[in-house]
Short mmCIF file of C-alpha atoms in Angstrom, two decimals:
data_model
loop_
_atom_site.label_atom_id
_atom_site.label_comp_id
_atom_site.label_asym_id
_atom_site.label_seq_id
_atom_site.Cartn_x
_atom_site.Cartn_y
_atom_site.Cartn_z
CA UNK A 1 -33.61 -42.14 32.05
CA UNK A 2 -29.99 -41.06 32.86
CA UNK A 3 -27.03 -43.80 32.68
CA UNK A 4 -26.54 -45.13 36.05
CA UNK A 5 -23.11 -46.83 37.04
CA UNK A 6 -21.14 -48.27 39.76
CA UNK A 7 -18.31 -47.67 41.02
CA UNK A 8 -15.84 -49.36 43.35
CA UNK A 9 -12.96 -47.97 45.88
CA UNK A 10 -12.08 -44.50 45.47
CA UNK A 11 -12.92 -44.20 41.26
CA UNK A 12 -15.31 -41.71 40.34
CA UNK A 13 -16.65 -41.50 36.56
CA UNK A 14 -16.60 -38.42 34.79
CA UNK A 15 -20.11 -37.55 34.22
CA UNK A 16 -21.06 -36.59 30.13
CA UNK A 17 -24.36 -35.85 29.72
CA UNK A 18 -25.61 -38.60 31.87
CA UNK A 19 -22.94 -41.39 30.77
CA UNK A 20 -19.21 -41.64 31.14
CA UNK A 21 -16.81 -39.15 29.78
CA UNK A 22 -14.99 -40.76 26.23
CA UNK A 23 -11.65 -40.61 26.37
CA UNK A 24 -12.07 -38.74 29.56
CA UNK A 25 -13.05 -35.60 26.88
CA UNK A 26 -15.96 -32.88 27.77
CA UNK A 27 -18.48 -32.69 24.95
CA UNK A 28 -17.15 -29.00 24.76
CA UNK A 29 -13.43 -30.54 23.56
CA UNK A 30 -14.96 -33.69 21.91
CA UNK A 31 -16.76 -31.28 19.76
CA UNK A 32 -13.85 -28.89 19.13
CA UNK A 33 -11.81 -32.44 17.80
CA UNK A 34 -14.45 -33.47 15.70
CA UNK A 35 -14.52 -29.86 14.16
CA UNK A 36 -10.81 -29.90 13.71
CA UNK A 37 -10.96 -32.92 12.09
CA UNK A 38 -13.71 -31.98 9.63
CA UNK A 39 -11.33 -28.89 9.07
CA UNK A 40 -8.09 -30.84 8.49
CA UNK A 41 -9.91 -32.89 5.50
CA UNK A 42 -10.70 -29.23 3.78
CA UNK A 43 -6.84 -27.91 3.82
CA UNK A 44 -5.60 -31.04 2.96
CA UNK A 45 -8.00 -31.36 -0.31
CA UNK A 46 -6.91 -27.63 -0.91
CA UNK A 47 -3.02 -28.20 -0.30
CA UNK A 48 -3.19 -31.78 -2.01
CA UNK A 49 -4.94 -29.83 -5.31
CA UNK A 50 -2.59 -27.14 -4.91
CA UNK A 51 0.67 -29.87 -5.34
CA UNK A 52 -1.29 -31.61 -8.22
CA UNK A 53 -1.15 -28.21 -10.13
CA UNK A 54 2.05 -27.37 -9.17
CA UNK A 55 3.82 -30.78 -10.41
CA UNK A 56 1.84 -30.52 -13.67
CA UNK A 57 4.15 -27.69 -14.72
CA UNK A 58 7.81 -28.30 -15.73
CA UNK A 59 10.20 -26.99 -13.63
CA UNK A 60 12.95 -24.29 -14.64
CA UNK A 61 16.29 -26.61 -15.54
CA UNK A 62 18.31 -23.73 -14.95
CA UNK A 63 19.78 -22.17 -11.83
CA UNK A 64 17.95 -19.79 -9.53
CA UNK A 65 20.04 -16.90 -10.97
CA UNK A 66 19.11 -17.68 -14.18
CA UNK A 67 15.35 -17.89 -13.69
CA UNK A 68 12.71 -15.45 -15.15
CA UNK A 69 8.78 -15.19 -14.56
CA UNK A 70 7.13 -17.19 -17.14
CA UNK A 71 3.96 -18.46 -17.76
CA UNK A 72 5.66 -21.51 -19.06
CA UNK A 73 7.20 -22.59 -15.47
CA UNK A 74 6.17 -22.73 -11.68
CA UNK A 75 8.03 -19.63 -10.27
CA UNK A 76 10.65 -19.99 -7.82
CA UNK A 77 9.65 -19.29 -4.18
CA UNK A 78 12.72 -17.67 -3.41
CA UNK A 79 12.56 -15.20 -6.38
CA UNK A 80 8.93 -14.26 -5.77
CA UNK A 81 9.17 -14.00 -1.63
CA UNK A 82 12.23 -12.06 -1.70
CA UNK A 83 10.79 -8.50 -0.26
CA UNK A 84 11.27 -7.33 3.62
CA UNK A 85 9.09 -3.95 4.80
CA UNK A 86 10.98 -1.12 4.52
CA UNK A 87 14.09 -2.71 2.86
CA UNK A 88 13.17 -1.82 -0.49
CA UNK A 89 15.54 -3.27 -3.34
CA UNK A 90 17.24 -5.64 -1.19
CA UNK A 91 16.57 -9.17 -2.10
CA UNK A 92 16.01 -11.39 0.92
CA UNK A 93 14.12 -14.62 0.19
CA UNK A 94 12.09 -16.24 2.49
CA UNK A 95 13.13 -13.79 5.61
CA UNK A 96 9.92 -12.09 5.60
CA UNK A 97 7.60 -15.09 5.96
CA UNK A 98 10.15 -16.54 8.60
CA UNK A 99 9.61 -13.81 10.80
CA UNK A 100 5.73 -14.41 10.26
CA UNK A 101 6.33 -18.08 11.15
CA UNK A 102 8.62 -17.43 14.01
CA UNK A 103 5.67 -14.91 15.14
CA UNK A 104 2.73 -17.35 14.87
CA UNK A 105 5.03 -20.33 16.49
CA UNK A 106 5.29 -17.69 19.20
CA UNK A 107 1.42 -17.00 19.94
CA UNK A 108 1.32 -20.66 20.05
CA UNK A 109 3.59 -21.09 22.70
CA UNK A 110 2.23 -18.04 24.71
CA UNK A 111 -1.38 -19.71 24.97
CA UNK A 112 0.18 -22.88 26.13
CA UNK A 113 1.19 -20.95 28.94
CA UNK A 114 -2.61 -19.39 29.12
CA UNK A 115 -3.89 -22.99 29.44
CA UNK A 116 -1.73 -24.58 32.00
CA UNK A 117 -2.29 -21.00 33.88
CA UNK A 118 -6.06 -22.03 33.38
CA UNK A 119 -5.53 -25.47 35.13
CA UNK A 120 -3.82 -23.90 38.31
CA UNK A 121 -6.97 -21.18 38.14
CA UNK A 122 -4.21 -18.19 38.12
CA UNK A 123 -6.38 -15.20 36.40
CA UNK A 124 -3.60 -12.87 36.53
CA UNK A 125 -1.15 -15.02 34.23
CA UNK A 126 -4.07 -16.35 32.26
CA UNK A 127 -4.91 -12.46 30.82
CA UNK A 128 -1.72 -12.01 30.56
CA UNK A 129 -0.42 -14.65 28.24
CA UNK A 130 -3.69 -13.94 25.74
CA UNK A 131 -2.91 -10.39 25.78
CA UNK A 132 0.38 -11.73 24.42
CA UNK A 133 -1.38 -14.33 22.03
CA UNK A 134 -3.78 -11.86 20.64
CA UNK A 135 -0.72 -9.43 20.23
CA UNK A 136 1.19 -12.26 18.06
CA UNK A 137 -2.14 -12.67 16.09
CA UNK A 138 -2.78 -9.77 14.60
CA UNK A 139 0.59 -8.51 14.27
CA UNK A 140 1.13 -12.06 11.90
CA UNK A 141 -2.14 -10.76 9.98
CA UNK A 142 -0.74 -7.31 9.67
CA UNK A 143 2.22 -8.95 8.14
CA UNK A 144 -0.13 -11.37 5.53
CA UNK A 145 -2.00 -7.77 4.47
CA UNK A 146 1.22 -6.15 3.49
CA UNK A 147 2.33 -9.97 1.52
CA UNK A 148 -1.26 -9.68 -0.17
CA UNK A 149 -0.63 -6.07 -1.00
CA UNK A 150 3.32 -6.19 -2.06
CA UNK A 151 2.06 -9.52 -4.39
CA UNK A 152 -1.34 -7.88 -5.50
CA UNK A 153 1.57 -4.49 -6.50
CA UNK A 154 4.10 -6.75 -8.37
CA UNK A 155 7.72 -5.54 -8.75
CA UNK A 156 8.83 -2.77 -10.69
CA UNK A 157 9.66 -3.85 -14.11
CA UNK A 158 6.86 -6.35 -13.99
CA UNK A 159 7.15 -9.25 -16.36
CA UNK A 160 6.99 -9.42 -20.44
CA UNK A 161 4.69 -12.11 -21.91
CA UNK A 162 3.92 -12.97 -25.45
CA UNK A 163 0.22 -13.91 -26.22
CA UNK A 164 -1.91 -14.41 -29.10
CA UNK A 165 -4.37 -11.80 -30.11
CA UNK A 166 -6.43 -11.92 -33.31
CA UNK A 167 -4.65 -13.92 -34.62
CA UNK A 168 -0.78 -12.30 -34.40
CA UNK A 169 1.66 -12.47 -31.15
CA UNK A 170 1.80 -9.46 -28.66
CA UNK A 171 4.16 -8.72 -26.04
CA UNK A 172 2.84 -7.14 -22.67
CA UNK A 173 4.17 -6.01 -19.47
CA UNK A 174 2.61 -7.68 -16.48
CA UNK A 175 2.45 -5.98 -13.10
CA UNK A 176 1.91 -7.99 -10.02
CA UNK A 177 -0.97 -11.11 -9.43
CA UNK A 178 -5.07 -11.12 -9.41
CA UNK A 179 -7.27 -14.29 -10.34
CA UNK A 180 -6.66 -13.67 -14.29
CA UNK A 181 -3.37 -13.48 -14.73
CA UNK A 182 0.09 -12.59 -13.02
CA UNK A 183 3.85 -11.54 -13.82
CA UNK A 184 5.17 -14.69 -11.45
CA UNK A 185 3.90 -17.55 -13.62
CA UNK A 186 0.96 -19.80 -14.49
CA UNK A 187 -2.58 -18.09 -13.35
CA UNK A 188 -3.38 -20.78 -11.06
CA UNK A 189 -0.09 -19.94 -8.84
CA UNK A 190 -1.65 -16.55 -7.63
CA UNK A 191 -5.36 -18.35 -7.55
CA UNK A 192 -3.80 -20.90 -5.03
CA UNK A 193 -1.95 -18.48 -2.96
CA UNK A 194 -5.19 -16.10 -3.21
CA UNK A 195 -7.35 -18.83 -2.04
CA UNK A 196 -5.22 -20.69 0.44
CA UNK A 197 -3.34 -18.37 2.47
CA UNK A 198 -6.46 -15.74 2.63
CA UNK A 199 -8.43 -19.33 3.78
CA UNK A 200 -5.74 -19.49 6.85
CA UNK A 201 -6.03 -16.08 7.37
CA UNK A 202 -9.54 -16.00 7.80
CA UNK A 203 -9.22 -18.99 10.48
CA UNK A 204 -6.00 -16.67 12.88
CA UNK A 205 -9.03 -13.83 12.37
CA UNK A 206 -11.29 -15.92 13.59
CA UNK A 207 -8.93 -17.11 16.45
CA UNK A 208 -7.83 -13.71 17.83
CA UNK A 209 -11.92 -12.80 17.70
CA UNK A 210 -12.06 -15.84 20.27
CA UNK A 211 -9.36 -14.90 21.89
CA UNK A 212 -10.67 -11.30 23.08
CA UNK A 213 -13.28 -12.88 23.94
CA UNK A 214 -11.54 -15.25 26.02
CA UNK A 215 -9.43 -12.24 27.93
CA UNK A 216 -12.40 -10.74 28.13
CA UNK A 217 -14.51 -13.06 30.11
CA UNK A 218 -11.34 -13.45 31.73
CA UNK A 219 -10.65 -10.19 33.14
CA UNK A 220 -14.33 -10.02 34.13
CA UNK A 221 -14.20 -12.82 36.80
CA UNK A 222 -16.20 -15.08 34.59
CA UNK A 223 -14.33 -18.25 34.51
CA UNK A 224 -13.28 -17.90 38.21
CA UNK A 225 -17.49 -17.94 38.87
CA UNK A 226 -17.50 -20.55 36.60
CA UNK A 227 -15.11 -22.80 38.30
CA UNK A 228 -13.06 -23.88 35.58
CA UNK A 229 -11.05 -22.68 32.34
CA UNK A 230 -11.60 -25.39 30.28
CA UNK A 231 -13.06 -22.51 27.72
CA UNK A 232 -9.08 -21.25 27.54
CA UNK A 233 -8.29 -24.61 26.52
CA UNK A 234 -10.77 -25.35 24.01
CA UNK A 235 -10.21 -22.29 22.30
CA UNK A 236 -6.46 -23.16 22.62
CA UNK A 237 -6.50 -26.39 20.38
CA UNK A 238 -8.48 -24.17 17.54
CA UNK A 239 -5.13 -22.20 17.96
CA UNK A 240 -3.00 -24.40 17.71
CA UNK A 241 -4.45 -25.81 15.06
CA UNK A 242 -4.19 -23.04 12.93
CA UNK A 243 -0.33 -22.58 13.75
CA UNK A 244 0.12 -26.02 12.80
CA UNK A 245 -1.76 -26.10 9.23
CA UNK A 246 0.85 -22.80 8.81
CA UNK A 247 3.15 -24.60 8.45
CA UNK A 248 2.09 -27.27 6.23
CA UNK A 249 1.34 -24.04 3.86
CA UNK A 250 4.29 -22.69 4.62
CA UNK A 251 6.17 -25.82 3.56
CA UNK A 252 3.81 -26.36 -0.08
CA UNK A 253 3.85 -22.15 -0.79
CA UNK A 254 7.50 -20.76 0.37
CA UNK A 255 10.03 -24.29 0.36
CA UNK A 256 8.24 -26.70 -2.08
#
């Protein structure tokens, strides 16, 4: 039998599947926190790891100038995110990623405005500011592809190491990362960045898939039939979610 309750004055409970709403949250939004939650405990194992590893390596006593890829030593952000698209040879650390940042910061504040267009039911401004979401999505993984592909490529002269082999040391030239080995430093620096930042990506391309579909239904009338456009903001927190754990990766991969 369905909760029953009373009410007095003008109050009127929020109905939630036959009881009272908690914390005034739909199930479709309590659910959404409790998977965000769930989701927060598996990038925070993965970044806490990551800072484990990275600490466990000594870091380079000398000045940034002065630093060369070596196994023996964490690499230096700045000396391995250095490259801009179609600046070739010019050293500019940390620009690129800032202008992803600055791009996925920018989505985020374009489906705050979808939401609160939501709540005041305005369809127009609601397709409008996820066309402009979506837009900032994909262009930010368009920019990860060509970081994967310019670290997967490695830089020019690559990087010489000395290793044992039957017995006797050999020197190599290393070009660019994979999950073996790579010219930057210790193998588990590319297996983090691999694993983490391809992780991330996988949740924005699984937030601009919800977002079409969210313009989608959208532009078809189907949240004006429906009433409401809570949907919009559900699928917002996911977003915003996702911009925020950037830049907790942002802060252990490109500053730390």
């Amino acid at each position: 039998m369905a909760a029953t309750t009373t009410t007095t004055g003008t109050l009127k409970p929020r109905m939630w599947m036959g009881g009272i709403e908690p914390m005034k949250a739909s199930y479709g939004k309590l659910m959404m926190w409790f998977f965000l939650i769930s989701d927060t405990f598996t990038f925070s194992a993965l970044l806490v790891s990551y800072g484990l590893v990275r600490f466990s390596f000594p870091s380079f006593a000398g000045t940034p100038e002065e630093f060369v890829f070596s196994p023996a030593y964490w690499p230096i952000p700045e000396k391995v995110y250095e490259a801009v698209p179609f600046l070739h040879g010019i050293e500019l650390p940390l620009v690129f990623v800032g202008i992803m940042t600055f791009i996925l910061i920018f989505s985020s504040v374009t489906m705050v405005l979808a939401v609160e267009a939501g709540h005041r039911m305005d369809r127009n401004s609601v397709e409008k500011y996820m066309l402009w979401t979506i837009l900032g999505g994909f262009t930010f993984l368009g920019c990860q592809a060509w970081e994967w592909a310019h670290f997967i490529h490695g830089t020019e002269s690559g990087s010489v190491v000395r290793e044992i082999v039957n017995g006797s040391w050999i020197e190599k030239t290393i070009y660019g990362a994979n999950l073996t080995e790579n010219q930057y430093g210790p193998p588990a620096f590319a297996d983090f960045f691999f694993f983490i930042t391809g992780f991330h990506g996988t949740h924005v391309f699984s937030g601009v898939i919800l977002n079409i579909l969210i313009f989608y239904r959208s532009a078809t009338g189907f949240y004006d039939r429906r009433g409401h456009y809570e949907m919009v903001e559900k699928v917002g927190l996911y977003w915003h979610f996702v911009d925020l754990v950037w830049v907790f990766v942002f802060t252990f991969f490109y500053l730390v």
